């Protein structure tokens, strides 16, 4: 079968022929219906070096996957061939305290996981291929009525990651609060929708691109602005000088972290989602009082079920552009060049 593979660190992906996977005991092979192109893949191609993460290329890209059950390994029950499913992407050991509650992201026995800290498309072969081997049937979530694999694929990361970040901060997203979304790309544009669908917070969105800001307005953002020199002042003015109760930084660069902390409200949250490589100096007077600063990685399996429900009910609807496998490299180029709106989904 054909697969888009990352051959090495600091290299472009290549479309190559690889053997079609067969399921072992407890495993499932999925016919891929959609595989999202995440900006993290660009970090894998361009920014990371050996040692940055606990695994190495080569592997097939695509960690945001949905499709149909194709073949069941021995002992797998509760799934049927042809059934549409979303793939929960982080694959932990399955038996530690975190994995048992569906938080494979923070598996406490990574040596016993199929790959430490990753999954399909992150260390192991992912979904940018005709078929995907899922090492344990527990990673599959049946798609609810109303969602097809193309629409579901981005929900497994571009939906799940902002959902997890927002859910952590729900107690601070009361009416008369403000959420600031920095970076309205694949994750951020779903983040705006999740905020609108699940909270009563005012939403302010920041992006360097006018089309991204237009998308944020389309999805209900109350105020959109470019990160110009007056951005902090405008955010403070829009919040009655209080600032943002919750800052979600989907970029994570020096400039966005600086903007975020400069407008965070006392007692607020600053959540760093983007891997932009920035740093944030923390000091007594440098951070507003009692602001919690946190990084987040993906989300939990129960949260994926909740995100799929929001999608199935039409409460969130990622903006998707589809590409064939032979156009996948072009999709990544468009993502890199910032000419893509919402999420690119590869349909093999
Ligand atoms: P994307 O390229 O689709 O979106 C990024 C958006 O940020 C774009 O709209 C871009 O115009 C905007 N942007 C870039 N620089 C900016 C700046 N200085 N100020 C304001 N806006 C700016 O990327 P994506 O797929 O949404 O991923 C976003 C980031 O999140 C990436 O770093 C990715 O690796 C990371 N990520 C993290 C997790 C996690 O679990 N923590 C999961 C998925 C992705
Ligand atoms: Zn991702
Ligand atoms: Zn575990």
Tab-separated table of N, CA and C in Angstrom, residues 172-181 192 195-196 199-205 220-223 235-240 242-246 265:
chain	number	residue	atom	x	y	z
A	172	UNK	N	-13.096	28.765	35.232
A	172	UNK	CA	-12.757	30.181	35.042
A	172	UNK	C	-13.443	30.773	33.815
A	173	UNK	N	-14.225	29.968	33.123
A	173	UNK	CA	-14.886	30.437	31.901
A	173	UNK	C	-16.370	30.680	32.157
A	174	UNK	N	-16.605	31.467	33.199
A	174	UNK	CA	-17.986	31.788	33.589
A	174	UNK	C	-18.520	32.913	32.714
A	175	UNK	N	-19.824	33.191	32.784
A	175	UNK	CA	-20.333	34.396	32.117
A	175	UNK	C	-19.554	35.605	32.628
A	176	UNK	N	-19.371	36.586	31.785
A	176	UNK	CA	-18.592	37.785	32.113
A	176	UNK	C	-17.092	37.486	32.241
A	177	UNK	N	-16.665	36.360	31.685
A	177	UNK	CA	-15.227	36.088	31.612
A	177	UNK	C	-14.792	36.237	30.155
A	178	UNK	N	-13.477	36.239	29.966
A	178	UNK	CA	-12.929	36.360	28.611
A	178	UNK	C	-11.912	35.261	28.362
A	179	UNK	N	-12.029	34.621	27.206
A	179	UNK	CA	-11.016	33.665	26.755
A	179	UNK	C	-10.279	34.290	25.580
A	180	UNK	N	-8.965	34.214	25.627
A	180	UNK	CA	-8.148	34.730	24.529
A	180	UNK	C	-7.537	33.548	23.784
A	181	UNK	N	-7.835	33.458	22.499
A	181	UNK	CA	-7.288	32.406	21.642
A	181	UNK	C	-6.201	33.031	20.772
A	192	UNK	N	-12.047	28.084	19.202
A	192	UNK	CA	-13.067	29.147	19.235
A	192	UNK	C	-14.467	28.531	19.274
A	195	UNK	N	-15.228	26.902	22.677
A	195	UNK	CA	-15.527	27.936	23.684
A	195	UNK	C	-16.951	28.422	23.515
A	196	UNK	N	-17.348	28.666	22.262
A	196	UNK	CA	-18.700	29.181	22.003
A	196	UNK	C	-19.759	28.130	22.333
A	199	UNK	N	-19.146	27.209	26.659
A	199	UNK	CA	-18.983	28.206	27.726
A	199	UNK	C	-19.731	29.490	27.339
A	200	UNK	N	-19.857	30.374	28.326
A	200	UNK	CA	-20.478	31.683	28.055
A	200	UNK	C	-19.424	32.780	28.025
A	201	UNK	N	-18.151	32.380	27.894
A	201	UNK	CA	-17.077	33.382	27.899
A	201	UNK	C	-17.109	34.221	26.620
A	202	UNK	N	-16.671	35.460	26.763
A	202	UNK	CA	-16.400	36.326	25.614
A	202	UNK	C	-15.132	35.773	24.956
A	203	UNK	N	-15.083	35.716	23.630
A	203	UNK	CA	-13.911	35.136	22.964
A	203	UNK	C	-13.198	36.200	22.140
A	204	UNK	N	-11.919	36.379	22.441
A	204	UNK	CA	-11.071	37.267	21.647
A	204	UNK	C	-10.053	36.387	20.929
A	205	UNK	N	-9.887	36.609	19.639
A	205	UNK	CA	-8.957	35.787	18.857
A	205	UNK	C	-7.880	36.662	18.235
A	220	UNK	N	-17.893	32.904	15.574
A	220	UNK	CA	-18.494	33.565	16.740
A	220	UNK	C	-17.565	34.341	17.635
A	221	UNK	N	-16.289	34.498	17.267
A	221	UNK	CA	-15.388	35.294	18.118
A	221	UNK	C	-15.959	36.701	18.247
A	222	UNK	N	-15.878	37.270	19.465
A	222	UNK	CA	-16.488	38.580	19.723
A	222	UNK	C	-15.567	39.710	19.284
A	223	UNK	N	-14.276	39.451	19.306
A	223	UNK	CA	-13.306	40.464	18.891
A	223	UNK	C	-12.125	39.733	18.275
A	235	UNK	N	-6.977	44.548	24.073
A	235	UNK	CA	-7.585	43.437	24.831
A	235	UNK	C	-8.000	43.932	26.214
A	236	UNK	N	-7.152	44.755	26.826
A	236	UNK	CA	-7.510	45.295	28.149
A	236	UNK	C	-8.739	46.196	28.046
A	237	UNK	N	-8.777	47.000	26.984
A	237	UNK	CA	-9.924	47.895	26.801
A	237	UNK	C	-11.216	47.086	26.618
A	238	UNK	N	-11.118	45.971	25.900
A	238	UNK	CA	-12.311	45.157	25.621
A	238	UNK	C	-12.778	44.387	26.844
A	239	UNK	N	-11.921	44.302	27.871
A	239	UNK	CA	-12.287	43.517	29.053
A	239	UNK	C	-12.431	44.404	30.289
A	240	UNK	N	-12.667	45.690	30.073
A	240	UNK	CA	-12.823	46.601	31.208
A	240	UNK	C	-11.576	46.602	32.085
A	242	UNK	N	-9.646	44.305	32.866
A	242	UNK	CA	-9.379	43.112	33.671
A	242	UNK	C	-8.399	42.160	32.998
A	243	UNK	N	-8.517	42.018	31.689
A	243	UNK	CA	-7.688	41.059	30.970
A	243	UNK	C	-8.427	39.752	30.736
A	244	UNK	N	-7.701	38.766	30.234
A	244	UNK	CA	-8.312	37.485	29.853
A	244	UNK	C	-8.218	36.487	30.998
A	245	UNK	N	-9.359	35.926	31.360
A	245	UNK	CA	-9.397	34.906	32.414
A	245	UNK	C	-8.613	33.665	31.994
A	246	UNK	N	-8.725	33.335	30.719
A	246	UNK	CA	-8.042	32.151	30.203
A	246	UNK	C	-7.375	32.518	28.889
A	265	UNK	N	-5.545	37.827	33.308
A	265	UNK	CA	-6.193	38.418	34.480
A	265	UNK	C	-5.656	37.751	35.753
